Amino acid sequence: MTTAEVNKAIEDQCKDFIGICPHCGAKAHLEMIHNDYHLARNGDQYNYITFRCKPCKKLSVRVFRSTENPYSTDKQLLTPDKWVAEFPATDTTPSEAFIESVPEDVIADYTEGIICLANGADKAAVSMFRRAIQNAMLNLGADVKKDLIDQIKGVGSLTKDIRDWAQNIRIFGNWGAHPQDDNLKEIDHDLALEVKDFVDQFINYVYVMPNKVAAARDKNAKKVKAEDEGEE
């Protein structure tokens, strides 16, 4: 395929593109609003496609690669390959629901944690996820003098499942002041992913769901009020 043919194929395929929006986290129609490209030294073509999410209206960019036949010397022989990048990346951006519901200090630490995790810095990621939970505990009224695991066990509004899960994650135990005592030597990528999963579910339970319930109640109250005023 030539550059013109690849460009047309991409535009045809992306007219009704369905994907995960990196901003609001919804699986939605992403409207293509621009498509441009550049050719690498080896002849590969990279198309940069700008999309606008229909629900939240925010922009994102995805990069599609087409590979050049290395044995072609007299004409382009591009083969569409795959999506190779996305900006902003979905794995380094908190969902819109998290941003809207979570206190600023907690979401700041959480965001730094997912950026570290996406870049292979597992120990740094776990440190930031743990800090996010610590800040959340303080926001929930936990005793600042207690260790994190005891803070989690002491907050009565948390479910038994959350408290039991935290108990089984070793990194939430004693957090020493010295390298040999901080438990970070035990961290691998699987444990970092488990810690992130715990923090995600914790945030959903503690912040997102109550925020959604409050919004639904407010919407219903306004609807009832409007109906009552309409009957007067």
Short mmCIF file of C-alpha atoms in Angstrom, two decimals:
data_model
loop_
_atom_site.label_atom_id
_atom_site.label_comp_id
_atom_site.label_asym_id
_atom_site.label_seq_id
_atom_site.Cartn_x
_atom_site.Cartn_y
_atom_site.Cartn_z
CA MET A 1 0.00 0.00 0.00
CA THR A 2 1.08 3.58 -0.59
CA THR A 3 0.86 6.44 1.93
CA ALA A 4 -2.34 7.68 0.31
CA GLU A 5 -3.89 4.22 0.51
CA VAL A 6 -2.92 3.76 4.15
CA ASN A 7 -4.31 7.20 5.04
CA LYS A 8 -7.62 6.43 3.36
CA ALA A 9 -7.86 3.01 5.03
CA ILE A 10 -7.27 4.56 8.45
CA GLU A 11 -9.84 7.28 7.86
CA ASP A 12 -12.40 4.68 6.71
CA GLN A 13 -11.75 2.48 9.75
CA CYS A 14 -11.78 5.36 12.24
CA LYS A 15 -15.04 7.01 11.16
CA ASP A 16 -16.92 5.05 13.82
CA PHE A 17 -14.05 4.26 16.17
CA ILE A 18 -15.00 2.72 19.52
CA GLY A 19 -12.37 2.82 22.27
CA ILE A 20 -11.65 3.61 25.90
CA CYS A 21 -11.37 7.34 26.50
CA PRO A 22 -8.21 8.07 28.56
CA HIS A 23 -9.98 10.99 30.23
CA CYS A 24 -13.41 9.75 31.34
CA GLY A 25 -12.65 6.02 31.18
CA ALA A 26 -15.79 5.28 29.16
CA LYS A 27 -15.93 2.87 26.25
CA ALA A 28 -17.35 5.29 23.75
CA HIS A 29 -17.47 6.65 20.23
CA LEU A 30 -14.23 8.54 19.60
CA GLU A 31 -14.72 10.95 16.72
CA MET A 32 -11.69 11.31 14.44
CA ILE A 33 -10.99 15.00 13.84
CA HIS A 34 -7.48 14.92 12.34
CA ASN A 35 -5.09 12.43 10.73
CA ASP A 36 -1.47 13.16 9.79
CA TYR A 37 1.67 11.07 9.39
CA HIS A 38 5.42 10.95 9.11
CA LEU A 39 7.79 8.45 7.49
CA ALA A 40 10.61 6.94 9.54
CA ARG A 41 14.08 6.42 8.07
CA ASN A 42 13.32 2.73 7.47
CA GLY A 43 10.20 3.65 5.51
CA ASP A 44 7.68 2.77 8.20
CA GLN A 45 4.73 5.15 8.38
CA TYR A 46 3.34 6.51 11.63
CA ASN A 47 -0.12 8.06 11.56
CA TYR A 48 -1.10 10.39 14.39
CA ILE A 49 -4.88 10.43 14.72
CA THR A 50 -6.63 12.96 16.97
CA PHE A 51 -9.94 11.83 18.47
CA ARG A 52 -12.63 13.63 20.45
CA CYS A 53 -14.59 11.59 22.97
CA LYS A 54 -18.33 12.03 22.32
CA PRO A 55 -19.38 11.87 26.02
CA CYS A 56 -16.71 14.07 27.66
CA LYS A 57 -15.59 16.06 24.57
CA LYS A 58 -11.88 15.79 25.47
CA LEU A 59 -9.09 15.08 22.97
CA SER A 60 -6.64 12.20 22.72
CA VAL A 61 -4.07 11.09 20.14
CA ARG A 62 -3.37 7.54 18.98
CA VAL A 63 -0.46 6.44 16.83
CA PHE A 64 -0.82 3.73 14.17
CA ARG A 65 2.19 2.10 12.50
CA SER A 66 2.39 0.68 8.99
CA THR A 67 5.57 -1.22 8.15
CA GLU A 68 7.50 -0.88 4.92
CA ASN A 69 8.63 -3.98 3.04
CA PRO A 70 12.45 -3.92 3.52
CA TYR A 71 12.97 -5.62 0.15
CA SER A 72 11.05 -3.04 -1.84
CA THR A 73 13.43 -0.64 -3.56
CA ASP A 74 11.41 1.08 -6.26
CA LYS A 75 7.99 1.70 -4.68
CA GLN A 76 6.15 1.84 -1.37
CA LEU A 77 4.85 -1.48 -0.05
CA LEU A 78 3.36 -0.53 3.30
CA THR A 79 1.51 -3.07 5.44
CA PRO A 80 -0.83 -1.78 8.18
CA ASP A 81 0.52 -3.11 11.47
CA LYS A 82 -0.93 -1.92 14.80
CA TRP A 83 -1.60 0.88 17.29
CA VAL A 84 1.68 1.65 19.04
CA ALA A 85 0.99 4.59 21.37
CA GLU A 86 -1.71 6.69 22.96
CA PHE A 87 -1.61 10.15 24.52
CA PRO A 88 -2.51 10.54 27.30
CA ALA A 89 -1.92 6.89 28.12
CA THR A 90 -4.89 5.19 29.80
CA ASP A 91 -2.61 3.49 32.32
CA THR A 92 -1.11 6.76 33.56
CA THR A 93 -4.29 8.83 33.90
CA PRO A 94 -6.86 8.44 36.69
CA SER A 95 -10.44 8.04 35.53
CA GLU A 96 -12.73 11.07 35.53
CA ALA A 97 -14.75 9.46 38.34
CA PHE A 98 -11.62 9.24 40.50
CA ILE A 99 -10.62 12.84 39.79
CA GLU A 100 -14.12 14.13 40.61
CA SER A 101 -14.57 12.10 43.79
CA VAL A 102 -11.18 11.73 45.51
CA PRO A 103 -9.50 14.37 47.73
CA GLU A 104 -6.66 16.24 46.03
CA ASP A 105 -3.87 14.88 48.23
CA VAL A 106 -5.03 11.28 47.73
CA ILE A 107 -5.46 11.51 43.95
CA ALA A 108 -2.08 13.23 43.58
CA ASP A 109 -0.29 10.31 45.27
CA TYR A 110 -2.39 7.77 43.37
CA THR A 111 -1.57 9.44 40.04
CA GLU A 112 2.15 9.39 40.78
CA GLY A 113 1.80 5.73 41.70
CA ILE A 114 0.23 4.69 38.40
CA ILE A 115 2.85 6.67 36.45
CA CYS A 116 5.60 4.82 38.36
CA LEU A 117 3.88 1.49 37.75
CA ALA A 118 3.55 2.12 34.01
CA ASN A 119 7.27 2.84 33.84
CA GLY A 120 8.36 -0.28 35.71
CA ALA A 121 9.23 1.49 38.97
CA ASP A 122 7.36 -0.99 41.16
CA LYS A 123 8.87 0.02 44.51
CA ALA A 124 8.17 3.70 43.88
CA ALA A 125 4.62 2.82 42.76
CA VAL A 126 3.88 0.86 45.94
CA SER A 127 5.32 3.67 48.08
CA MET A 128 2.95 6.18 46.46
CA PHE A 129 -0.07 3.85 46.61
CA ARG A 130 0.63 3.29 50.30
CA ARG A 131 0.90 7.05 50.80
CA ALA A 132 -2.45 7.53 49.03
CA ILE A 133 -4.09 5.08 51.45
CA GLN A 134 -2.41 6.78 54.41
CA ASN A 135 -3.80 10.16 53.35
CA ALA A 136 -7.23 8.61 52.83
CA MET A 137 -7.11 7.09 56.33
CA LEU A 138 -6.34 10.50 57.83
CA ASN A 139 -9.22 12.00 55.87
CA LEU A 140 -11.46 9.30 57.36
CA GLY A 141 -10.37 10.19 60.88
CA ALA A 142 -7.83 7.44 61.57
CA ASP A 143 -5.38 7.80 64.44
CA VAL A 144 -2.23 9.39 62.99
CA LYS A 145 -0.05 7.60 65.55
CA LYS A 146 -1.09 4.10 64.45
CA ASP A 147 0.51 1.98 61.74
CA LEU A 148 -1.38 1.85 58.44
CA ILE A 149 -2.76 -1.65 58.87
CA ASP A 150 -4.11 -0.72 62.31
CA GLN A 151 -5.60 2.46 60.86
CA ILE A 152 -7.44 0.41 58.24
CA LYS A 153 -8.71 -2.04 60.84
CA GLY A 154 -9.83 0.84 63.06
CA VAL A 155 -12.03 2.67 60.53
CA GLY A 156 -15.48 1.27 61.13
CA SER A 157 -16.93 2.49 57.83
CA LEU A 158 -14.75 0.06 55.86
CA THR A 159 -16.12 -3.38 55.04
CA LYS A 160 -14.66 -6.54 56.56
CA ASP A 161 -13.56 -7.62 53.06
CA ILE A 162 -11.44 -4.47 52.62
CA ARG A 163 -9.89 -4.87 56.08
CA ASP A 164 -9.13 -8.57 55.47
CA TRP A 165 -7.63 -7.83 52.04
CA ALA A 166 -5.36 -5.15 53.51
CA GLN A 167 -4.29 -7.57 56.23
CA ASN A 168 -3.07 -10.01 53.57
CA ILE A 169 -0.99 -7.41 51.70
CA ARG A 170 2.37 -7.53 53.48
CA ILE A 171 3.43 -4.05 52.36
CA PHE A 172 0.69 -2.51 54.54
CA GLY A 173 2.37 -3.86 57.67
CA ASN A 174 5.20 -2.22 59.60
CA TRP A 175 7.01 0.44 57.56
CA GLY A 176 10.51 0.81 58.92
CA ALA A 177 12.60 3.93 58.68
CA HIS A 178 15.64 2.06 57.33
CA PRO A 179 16.08 0.29 53.96
CA GLN A 180 16.38 -3.13 55.61
CA ASP A 181 13.08 -2.56 57.42
CA ASP A 182 10.83 -0.95 54.80
CA ASN A 183 9.58 -4.18 53.13
CA LEU A 184 10.35 -2.73 49.68
CA LYS A 185 12.84 -5.51 48.97
CA GLU A 186 9.83 -7.84 48.76
CA ILE A 187 8.18 -5.84 45.98
CA ASP A 188 7.79 -7.36 42.53
CA HIS A 189 5.49 -6.36 39.67
CA ASP A 190 2.72 -8.78 40.68
CA LEU A 191 2.60 -7.38 44.21
CA ALA A 192 2.62 -3.82 42.85
CA LEU A 193 -0.38 -4.71 40.66
CA GLU A 194 -2.19 -6.23 43.65
CA VAL A 195 -1.58 -3.08 45.68
CA LYS A 196 -2.96 -0.96 42.82
CA ASP A 197 -6.00 -3.23 42.55
CA PHE A 198 -6.61 -2.81 46.28
CA VAL A 199 -6.29 0.98 46.05
CA ASP A 200 -8.66 1.06 43.05
CA GLN A 201 -11.32 -0.91 44.91
CA PHE A 202 -10.75 1.11 48.07
CA ILE A 203 -11.23 4.38 46.18
CA ASN A 204 -14.36 3.04 44.46
CA TYR A 205 -15.89 2.02 47.80
CA VAL A 206 -14.83 4.99 49.92
CA TYR A 207 -15.16 7.86 47.41
CA VAL A 208 -16.69 7.03 44.02
CA MET A 209 -19.79 5.07 45.08
CA PRO A 210 -20.85 7.53 47.82
CA ASN A 211 -20.35 10.37 45.34
CA LYS A 212 -22.54 8.61 42.77
CA VAL A 213 -25.23 7.87 45.37
CA ALA A 214 -25.23 11.49 46.53
CA ALA A 215 -25.49 12.72 42.93
CA ALA A 216 -28.39 10.34 42.25
CA ARG A 217 -30.21 11.48 45.39
CA ASP A 218 -29.69 15.13 44.49
CA LYS A 219 -30.97 14.51 40.96
CA ASN A 220 -34.05 12.71 42.28
CA ALA A 221 -34.73 15.42 44.85
CA LYS A 222 -34.59 18.11 42.17
CA LYS A 223 -36.93 16.06 39.98
CA VAL A 224 -39.46 15.64 42.83
CA LYS A 225 -39.24 19.35 43.63
CA ALA A 226 -39.83 20.29 39.99
CA GLU A 227 -42.86 17.98 39.82
CA ASP A 228 -44.29 19.40 43.05
CA GLU A 229 -43.86 22.98 41.83
CA GLY A 230 -45.52 22.01 38.55
CA GLU A 231 -48.62 20.79 40.39
CA GLU A 232 -49.05 24.07 42.27
#
